[in-house]
Short mmCIF file of C-alpha atoms and ligand atoms in Angstrom, two decimals:
data_model
loop_
_atom_site.label_atom_id
_atom_site.label_comp_id
_atom_site.label_asym_id
_atom_site.label_seq_id
_atom_site.Cartn_x
_atom_site.Cartn_y
_atom_site.Cartn_z
CA UNK Z 1 -60.20 -139.37 114.23
CA UNK Z 2 -59.02 -138.06 117.61
CA UNK Z 3 -56.97 -140.39 119.81
CA UNK Z 4 -56.75 -140.01 123.59
CA UNK Z 5 -53.42 -140.75 125.21
CA UNK Z 6 -55.14 -143.25 127.53
CA UNK Z 7 -58.85 -144.07 127.84
CA UNK Z 8 -59.46 -145.00 131.49
CA UNK Z 9 -63.21 -144.74 131.01
CA UNK Z 10 -63.11 -147.55 128.44
CA UNK Z 11 -61.31 -149.81 130.93
CA UNK Z 12 -64.07 -149.21 133.48
CA UNK Z 13 -66.87 -149.70 130.93
CA UNK Z 14 -65.46 -153.07 129.83
CA UNK Z 15 -65.60 -154.38 133.41
CA UNK Z 16 -68.38 -152.21 134.87
CA UNK Z 17 -70.67 -155.04 135.97
CA UNK Z 18 -67.89 -156.91 137.78
CA UNK Z 19 -66.30 -153.78 139.29
CA UNK Z 20 -69.62 -152.40 140.55
CA UNK Z 21 -70.43 -155.77 142.13
CA UNK Z 22 -67.01 -155.91 143.81
CA UNK Z 23 -67.38 -152.41 145.25
CA UNK Z 24 -70.85 -153.20 146.58
CA UNK Z 25 -69.59 -156.45 148.10
CA UNK Z 26 -67.18 -154.39 150.23
CA UNK Z 27 -69.78 -151.78 151.14
CA UNK Z 28 -72.29 -154.50 152.12
CA UNK Z 29 -69.68 -156.37 154.16
CA UNK Z 30 -69.34 -153.54 156.68
CA UNK Z 31 -65.54 -154.10 156.71
CA UNK Z 32 -63.78 -150.94 155.53
CA UNK Z 33 -60.15 -151.15 156.70
CA UNK Z 34 -57.83 -154.03 155.68
CA UNK Z 35 -59.68 -157.34 156.19
CA UNK Z 36 -60.56 -160.20 153.84
CA UNK Z 37 -60.63 -158.23 150.58
CA UNK Z 38 -57.11 -156.90 151.14
CA UNK Z 39 -55.89 -160.34 152.28
CA UNK Z 40 -57.33 -161.92 149.13
CA UNK Z 41 -55.78 -159.38 146.79
CA UNK Z 42 -52.41 -159.74 148.53
CA UNK Z 43 -52.50 -163.51 148.03
CA UNK Z 44 -53.56 -163.18 144.39
CA UNK Z 45 -50.98 -160.49 143.60
CA UNK Z 46 -48.15 -162.46 145.25
CA UNK Z 47 -49.13 -165.56 143.26
CA UNK Z 48 -49.30 -163.59 140.02
CA UNK Z 49 -45.85 -162.08 140.62
CA UNK Z 50 -44.29 -165.37 141.64
CA UNK Z 51 -43.44 -163.92 145.05
CA UNK Z 52 -43.98 -165.52 148.45
CA UNK Z 53 -45.55 -162.39 150.00
CA UNK Z 54 -47.44 -159.25 149.01
CA UNK Z 55 -48.38 -156.40 151.35
CA UNK Z 56 -50.87 -153.77 150.20
CA UNK Z 57 -50.14 -150.12 150.96
CA UNK Z 58 -51.71 -146.78 150.10
CA UNK Z 59 -49.71 -145.89 146.96
CA UNK Z 60 -46.49 -146.55 145.07
CA UNK Z 61 -44.43 -143.85 146.77
CA UNK Z 62 -45.30 -145.33 150.17
CA UNK Z 63 -44.37 -148.80 148.89
CA UNK Z 64 -40.89 -147.49 148.07
CA UNK Z 65 -40.54 -145.51 151.29
CA UNK Z 66 -41.69 -148.39 153.52
CA UNK Z 67 -39.43 -150.82 151.63
CA UNK Z 68 -36.41 -148.63 152.42
CA UNK Z 69 -37.55 -148.29 156.04
CA UNK Z 70 -37.94 -152.04 156.33
CA UNK Z 71 -34.30 -152.33 155.24
CA UNK Z 72 -33.25 -149.77 157.90
CA UNK Z 73 -32.15 -147.24 155.30
CA UNK Z 74 -31.87 -143.78 156.83
CA UNK Z 75 -29.69 -140.70 157.35
CA UNK Z 76 -26.07 -141.27 156.30
CA UNK Z 77 -26.98 -144.04 153.86
CA UNK Z 78 -26.72 -143.77 150.09
CA UNK Z 79 -29.09 -145.37 147.60
CA UNK Z 80 -28.19 -145.90 143.93
CA UNK Z 81 -31.08 -144.57 141.81
CA UNK Z 82 -31.52 -144.08 138.06
CA UNK Z 83 -30.89 -140.54 136.80
CA UNK Z 84 -33.69 -141.20 134.32
CA UNK Z 85 -36.87 -141.91 136.29
CA UNK Z 86 -40.03 -140.43 137.71
CA UNK Z 87 -39.19 -138.32 140.75
CA UNK Z 88 -41.02 -140.70 143.13
CA UNK Z 89 -38.01 -143.03 143.04
CA UNK Z 90 -35.80 -140.27 144.46
CA UNK Z 91 -38.48 -138.92 146.83
CA UNK Z 92 -38.66 -142.26 148.64
CA UNK Z 93 -34.91 -142.11 149.29
CA UNK Z 94 -34.99 -138.58 150.66
CA UNK Z 95 -38.19 -139.32 152.62
CA UNK Z 96 -36.23 -141.75 154.80
CA UNK Z 97 -33.38 -139.24 155.15
CA UNK Z 98 -30.95 -141.08 152.85
CA UNK Z 99 -29.08 -139.65 149.86
CA UNK Z 100 -29.95 -140.55 146.26
CA UNK Z 101 -26.85 -141.29 144.14
CA UNK Z 102 -27.89 -141.14 140.49
CA UNK Z 103 -26.51 -143.49 137.84
CA UNK Z 104 -27.02 -142.85 134.14
CA UNK Z 105 -29.07 -145.16 131.90
CA UNK Z 106 -28.09 -147.40 129.04
CA UNK Z 107 -28.93 -145.08 126.14
CA UNK Z 108 -30.63 -147.90 124.20
CA UNK Z 109 -33.02 -149.17 126.89
CA UNK Z 110 -33.26 -145.99 129.05
CA UNK Z 111 -32.91 -148.18 132.16
CA UNK Z 112 -30.09 -147.91 134.71
CA UNK Z 113 -26.80 -149.08 133.15
CA UNK Z 114 -25.34 -151.82 135.38
CA UNK Z 115 -21.86 -151.08 133.98
CA UNK Z 116 -21.95 -147.64 135.61
CA UNK Z 117 -23.10 -148.73 139.08
CA UNK Z 118 -19.81 -149.88 140.60
CA UNK Z 119 -18.15 -146.47 140.09
CA UNK Z 120 -20.98 -144.86 142.12
CA UNK Z 121 -20.62 -147.11 145.17
CA UNK Z 122 -19.14 -145.75 148.40
CA UNK Z 123 -18.85 -147.22 151.91
CA UNK Z 124 -22.22 -145.52 152.61
CA UNK Z 125 -24.09 -147.31 149.80
CA UNK Z 126 -26.81 -149.55 151.20
CA UNK Z 127 -29.29 -150.21 148.42
CA UNK Z 128 -29.49 -150.33 144.61
CA UNK Z 129 -32.93 -149.16 143.43
CA UNK Z 130 -33.47 -149.95 139.73
CA UNK Z 131 -36.67 -148.88 137.95
CA UNK Z 132 -38.30 -150.97 135.22
CA UNK Z 133 -39.01 -147.84 133.23
CA UNK Z 134 -41.85 -147.71 130.71
CA UNK Z 135 -42.60 -151.37 131.54
CA UNK Z 136 -39.26 -152.69 130.29
CA UNK Z 137 -37.33 -154.73 132.88
CA UNK Z 138 -33.96 -153.41 133.99
CA UNK Z 139 -31.03 -155.78 133.48
CA UNK Z 140 -31.37 -157.51 136.85
CA UNK Z 141 -28.65 -160.21 136.79
CA UNK Z 142 -25.65 -157.83 136.72
CA UNK Z 143 -27.38 -155.58 139.26
CA UNK Z 144 -27.96 -158.52 141.62
CA UNK Z 145 -24.35 -159.67 141.11
CA UNK Z 146 -23.01 -156.23 142.09
CA UNK Z 147 -25.31 -156.19 145.12
CA UNK Z 148 -24.12 -159.63 146.22
CA UNK Z 149 -20.46 -158.72 145.75
CA UNK Z 150 -20.80 -155.58 147.89
CA UNK Z 151 -23.34 -156.74 150.48
CA UNK Z 152 -26.06 -154.40 149.22
CA UNK Z 153 -29.83 -154.84 149.13
CA UNK Z 154 -31.90 -154.42 145.95
CA UNK Z 155 -35.28 -152.63 145.95
CA UNK Z 156 -37.11 -152.53 142.60
CA UNK Z 157 -39.43 -149.75 141.48
CA UNK Z 158 -41.93 -151.81 139.48
CA UNK Z 159 -44.61 -149.11 139.27
CA UNK Z 160 -44.67 -149.39 135.46
CA UNK Z 161 -43.98 -153.09 134.94
CA UNK Z 162 -46.95 -155.22 136.03
CA UNK Z 163 -46.59 -158.57 134.27
CA UNK Z 164 -43.25 -157.77 132.60
CA UNK Z 165 -40.75 -160.64 132.48
CA UNK Z 166 -36.97 -160.71 132.85
CA UNK Z 167 -35.44 -163.85 131.31
CA UNK Z 168 -38.85 -165.50 131.35
CA UNK Z 169 -39.65 -164.81 135.00
CA UNK Z 170 -42.16 -162.17 136.03
CA UNK Z 171 -40.94 -159.10 137.86
CA UNK Z 172 -41.90 -159.54 141.53
CA UNK Z 173 -39.09 -161.09 143.56
CA UNK Z 174 -35.74 -160.72 141.79
CA UNK Z 175 -34.55 -158.16 144.35
CA UNK Z 176 -35.16 -158.06 148.11
CA UNK Z 177 -38.34 -155.97 147.83
CA UNK Z 178 -40.36 -155.02 144.75
CA UNK Z 179 -42.56 -151.92 144.91
CA UNK Z 180 -45.80 -151.50 143.00
CA UNK Z 181 -48.14 -148.62 142.26
CA UNK Z 182 -51.75 -149.19 141.25
CA UNK Z 183 -52.34 -145.53 140.38
CA UNK Z 184 -55.27 -145.48 137.90
CA UNK Z 185 -53.08 -144.99 134.81
CA UNK Z 186 -50.73 -147.89 135.57
CA UNK Z 187 -51.10 -151.24 133.76
CA UNK Z 188 -52.94 -152.60 136.81
CA UNK Z 189 -54.76 -149.52 138.06
CA UNK Z 190 -57.24 -148.96 140.88
CA UNK Z 191 -59.99 -146.34 140.88
CA UNK Z 192 -57.85 -144.17 143.14
CA UNK Z 193 -54.50 -144.48 144.88
CA UNK Z 194 -53.16 -147.93 145.81
CA UNK Z 195 -49.83 -149.75 146.04
CA UNK Z 196 -48.07 -152.87 147.32
CA UNK Z 197 -44.75 -154.53 147.91
CA UNK Z 198 -43.85 -158.09 146.98
CA UNK Z 199 -40.95 -160.10 148.36
CA UNK Z 200 -39.77 -163.64 149.04
CA UNK Z 201 -38.50 -162.60 152.46
CA UNK Z 202 -41.00 -163.21 155.26
CA UNK Z 203 -39.11 -160.88 157.64
CA UNK Z 204 -39.34 -157.91 155.23
CA UNK Z 205 -43.01 -158.57 154.41
CA UNK Z 206 -43.70 -158.60 158.13
CA UNK Z 207 -41.85 -155.32 158.71
CA UNK Z 208 -43.79 -153.53 155.96
CA UNK Z 209 -47.05 -155.04 157.27
CA UNK Z 210 -46.36 -153.57 160.71
CA UNK Z 211 -45.03 -150.21 159.41
CA UNK Z 212 -48.10 -149.59 157.18
CA UNK Z 213 -50.45 -149.94 160.14
CA UNK Z 214 -49.13 -147.54 162.83
CA UNK Z 215 -46.27 -149.88 163.65
CA UNK Z 216 -48.85 -152.19 165.15
CA UNK Z 217 -49.66 -155.87 164.82
CA UNK Z 218 -52.14 -155.96 167.69
CA UNK Z 219 -54.46 -152.97 168.15
CA UNK Z 220 -53.00 -150.40 170.60
CA UNK Z 221 -49.68 -152.27 170.81
CA UNK Z 222 -47.15 -150.22 168.81
CA UNK Z 223 -43.80 -151.92 168.21
CA UNK Z 224 -42.28 -149.26 165.97
CA UNK Z 225 -43.07 -145.73 164.77
CA UNK Z 226 -45.18 -146.66 161.77
CA UNK Z 227 -47.51 -144.74 159.48
CA UNK Z 228 -51.03 -145.12 158.15
CA UNK Z 229 -50.52 -146.46 154.64
CA UNK Z 230 -53.08 -149.22 154.27
CA UNK Z 231 -54.50 -150.51 151.00
CA UNK Z 232 -58.20 -149.58 150.89
CA UNK Z 233 -60.40 -152.71 150.65
CA UNK Z 234 -62.60 -151.10 147.99
CA UNK Z 235 -59.51 -150.58 145.84
CA UNK Z 236 -58.37 -154.14 146.64
CA UNK Z 237 -61.72 -155.45 145.38
CA UNK Z 238 -61.41 -153.42 142.16
CA UNK Z 239 -57.83 -154.65 141.67
CA UNK Z 240 -58.94 -158.27 142.05
CA UNK Z 241 -61.39 -157.81 139.17
CA UNK Z 242 -58.79 -156.13 136.98
CA UNK Z 243 -56.01 -158.60 137.80
CA UNK Z 244 -58.02 -161.34 136.08
CA UNK Z 245 -57.79 -159.28 132.87
CA UNK Z 246 -54.20 -158.06 133.18
CA UNK Z 247 -52.60 -160.63 130.87
CA UNK Z 248 -55.15 -160.03 128.11
CA UNK Z 249 -54.65 -156.28 128.45
CA UNK Z 250 -50.86 -156.68 128.36
CA UNK Z 251 -51.23 -158.71 125.14
CA UNK Z 252 -53.23 -155.89 123.60
CA UNK Z 253 -50.46 -153.46 124.58
CA UNK Z 254 -47.90 -155.80 122.98
CA UNK Z 255 -49.93 -155.92 119.74
CA UNK Z 256 -50.08 -152.12 119.66
CA UNK Z 257 -46.33 -151.86 120.30
CA UNK Z 258 -45.71 -154.31 117.44
CA UNK Z 259 -47.99 -152.27 115.15
CA UNK Z 260 -46.17 -149.04 116.05
CA UNK Z 261 -42.81 -150.75 115.54
CA UNK Z 262 -43.76 -151.85 112.02
CA UNK Z 263 -45.55 -148.69 110.94
CA UNK Z 264 -42.92 -146.24 112.25
CA UNK Z 265 -40.05 -147.83 110.33
CA UNK Z 266 -40.47 -145.18 107.63
CA UNK Z 267 -40.08 -142.35 110.17
CA UNK Z 268 -36.82 -140.96 111.52
CA UNK Z 269 -37.94 -141.58 115.10
CA UNK Z 270 -35.83 -143.67 117.46
CA UNK Z 271 -38.04 -146.58 118.52
CA UNK Z 272 -37.92 -148.63 121.75
CA UNK Z 273 -35.12 -151.18 121.82
CA UNK Z 274 -36.00 -154.44 123.56
CA UNK Z 275 -33.18 -156.79 124.64
CA UNK Z 276 -33.68 -160.49 123.88
CA UNK Z 277 -34.18 -161.26 127.59
CA UNK Z 278 -36.93 -158.68 128.10
CA UNK Z 279 -40.70 -159.07 127.80
CA UNK Z 280 -41.91 -155.53 128.49
CA UNK Z 281 -45.34 -154.75 129.91
CA UNK Z 282 -45.54 -151.81 127.47
CA UNK Z 283 -46.76 -149.33 130.05
CA UNK Z 284 -45.63 -146.63 127.62
CA UNK Z 285 -44.53 -146.60 124.00
CA UNK Z 286 -41.79 -143.99 123.96
CA UNK Z 287 -40.16 -142.67 120.80
CA UNK Z 288 -37.37 -140.13 120.51
CA UNK Z 289 -37.04 -137.25 118.10
CA UNK Z 290 -34.60 -134.39 117.66
CA UNK Z 291 -37.70 -132.38 116.84
CA UNK Z 292 -39.86 -133.63 119.72
CA UNK Z 293 -41.70 -130.42 120.55
CA UNK Z 294 -42.72 -129.90 116.93
CA UNK Z 295 -43.86 -133.54 116.68
CA UNK Z 296 -45.97 -133.21 119.81
CA UNK Z 297 -47.49 -129.92 118.66
CA UNK Z 298 -48.39 -131.28 115.21
CA UNK Z 299 -49.89 -134.46 116.65
CA UNK Z 300 -51.88 -132.40 119.13
CA UNK Z 301 -53.27 -130.24 116.31
CA UNK Z 302 -54.36 -133.45 114.57
CA UNK Z 303 -56.22 -134.56 117.73
CA UNK Z 304 -53.60 -137.03 118.99
CA UNK Z 305 -52.81 -136.97 122.72
CA UNK Z 306 -49.19 -137.56 123.71
CA UNK Z 307 -47.24 -137.05 126.94
CA UNK Z 308 -43.59 -136.58 127.91
CA UNK Z 309 -42.15 -139.04 130.46
CA UNK Z 310 -40.41 -137.04 131.80
CA UNK Z 311 -39.73 -133.45 130.75
CA UNK Z 312 -37.44 -132.54 133.68
CA UNK Z 313 -35.14 -135.13 135.28
CA UNK Z 314 -35.15 -135.29 139.10
CA UNK Z 315 -31.69 -133.72 139.44
CA UNK Z 316 -32.96 -130.58 137.70
CA UNK Z 317 -36.11 -130.23 139.77
CA UNK Z 318 -36.28 -127.39 142.27
CA UNK Z 319 -37.04 -130.05 144.89
CA UNK Z 320 -33.42 -131.22 144.54
CA UNK Z 321 -31.74 -127.84 144.09
CA UNK Z 322 -29.95 -128.42 147.39
CA UNK Z 323 -28.02 -131.32 145.85
CA UNK Z 324 -26.33 -128.65 143.71
CA UNK Z 325 -26.15 -130.78 140.56
CA UNK Z 326 -25.55 -129.04 137.23
CA UNK Z 327 -27.98 -130.05 134.44
CA UNK Z 328 -25.16 -131.63 132.42
CA UNK Z 329 -23.85 -133.56 135.41
CA UNK Z 330 -26.18 -136.30 134.09
CA UNK Z 331 -26.04 -135.72 130.33
CA UNK Z 332 -27.91 -138.85 129.22
CA UNK Z 333 -30.89 -138.13 131.47
CA UNK Z 334 -30.85 -134.55 130.25
CA UNK Z 335 -30.72 -135.59 126.61
CA UNK Z 336 -33.54 -138.13 126.99
CA UNK Z 337 -35.76 -135.55 128.70
CA UNK Z 338 -35.35 -133.30 125.66
CA UNK Z 339 -36.25 -135.97 123.10
CA UNK Z 340 -38.73 -138.50 124.46
CA UNK Z 341 -42.41 -138.60 123.51
CA UNK Z 342 -44.98 -141.17 124.67
CA UNK Z 343 -47.49 -142.11 121.97
CA UNK Z 344 -51.04 -143.20 122.86
CA UNK Z 345 -50.90 -146.63 124.51
CA UNK Z 346 -53.40 -148.72 126.43
CA UNK Z 347 -55.47 -151.89 126.24
CA UNK Z 348 -58.42 -150.03 124.72
CA UNK Z 349 -56.53 -148.29 121.95
CA UNK Z 350 -57.68 -149.63 118.58
CA UNK Z 351 -55.08 -150.85 116.09
CA UNK Z 352 -56.59 -148.46 113.53
CA UNK Z 353 -55.91 -145.60 115.94
CA UNK Z 354 -52.29 -146.70 116.36
CA UNK Z 355 -51.94 -146.82 112.56
CA UNK Z 356 -53.37 -143.31 112.27
CA UNK Z 357 -50.91 -142.03 114.91
CA UNK Z 358 -48.05 -143.79 113.08
CA UNK Z 359 -49.03 -142.32 109.70
CA UNK Z 360 -49.18 -138.80 111.12
CA UNK Z 361 -45.90 -139.18 113.01
CA UNK Z 362 -44.21 -140.52 109.88
CA UNK Z 363 -45.49 -137.60 107.82
CA UNK Z 364 -44.20 -135.13 110.44
CA UNK Z 365 -40.84 -136.90 110.91
CA UNK Z 366 -40.04 -138.70 107.64
CA UNK Z 367 -36.81 -140.56 107.06
CA UNK Z 368 -34.31 -138.16 105.46
CA UNK Z 369 -34.08 -140.27 102.32
CA UNK Z 370 -37.86 -140.87 102.05
C1 PLP E 1 -46.27 -144.03 139.36
C2 PLP E 1 -44.87 -144.21 139.79
C3 PLP E 1 -44.49 -144.17 141.14
C4 PLP E 1 -45.39 -143.71 142.26
O1 PLP E 1 -46.60 -144.30 142.36
P1 PLP E 1 -47.82 -143.57 143.13
O2 PLP E 1 -48.78 -144.66 143.33
O3 PLP E 1 -48.30 -142.49 142.24
O4 PLP E 1 -47.29 -143.04 144.41
C5 PLP E 1 -43.18 -144.47 141.47
N1 PLP E 1 -42.28 -144.77 140.52
C6 PLP E 1 -42.59 -144.79 139.21
C7 PLP E 1 -41.53 -145.14 138.22
C8 PLP E 1 -43.89 -144.51 138.80
O5 PLP E 1 -44.20 -144.52 137.49
#
């Protein structure tokens, strides 16, 4: 039995009739930029997230970059970012000319540790940018309290957390702007690049709406120096089909996570730790091992696909060499990068496959006393 890390083809096959019809509806309509399909997806995504507004953009990195621009973040400003994240979070900050100020994670949840944020604030801090990593919500209440106390804005990187809940409420409008990616491998994934922001603030939704379309509200009238980062209506039509299945697919992910959690108890792996207030979207099921590389190699030889999210933290990437940060300047991020392994996870993974992965992983990494 071989097990793919993620079977995107299966997701398409399940919904092929509906997706093909949606794509042809757009092609037949003759309307290929923005328009009714994008408007409809924006309304449906905002409603799903419990936010007043959604604005579709070209991808998740643009969602983050335009969110920071809408908040007038630029050169001289500092943005608090997690040390432990995908590099896109940092790239958005540097794209607008601001400086990323990394804060280490809580070593149980891997998300930014609110208790460490205050020490990182300076008079130049403008935004706190938490990431809901692996689909698990960051601890928003203390983050929002710090932001309120210091007059800061909060932008959330929700690229991995479609449908996740914090204290019962869906991620989508806890902070000032929430940024989404619909990259194909995300929990809600298009058939290409796509992204969006959600927010309760009409003024910020309006700014992103203008920025994504050449800084223009009315054709050939350009209010600001915008970009071309529009959500493609074909992708919007595909996303509308998939959105109707998102909750069922998230439930399947939750069942798989529960199966892994039970079956891996006899291994020496460190399993995900979920606070009582969190309902993760289970984008990834990430375990930790002192012997990670050996575990990955042995699983691979048995036909099991795994990935590492992420092998090199942003502060150690060549892209950020100019920041001059030593690897052990952020020891928790460094340690996580050396130990994390993402097991196969997705709505089309069979429970029997998850049990097979668990049995192999347990045999490779047994409990010392087993
Ligand atoms: C995927 C991802 C992004 C970027 O999304 P794209 O659509 O690929 O630009 C940003 N942040 C995180 C945490 C992600 O996982």
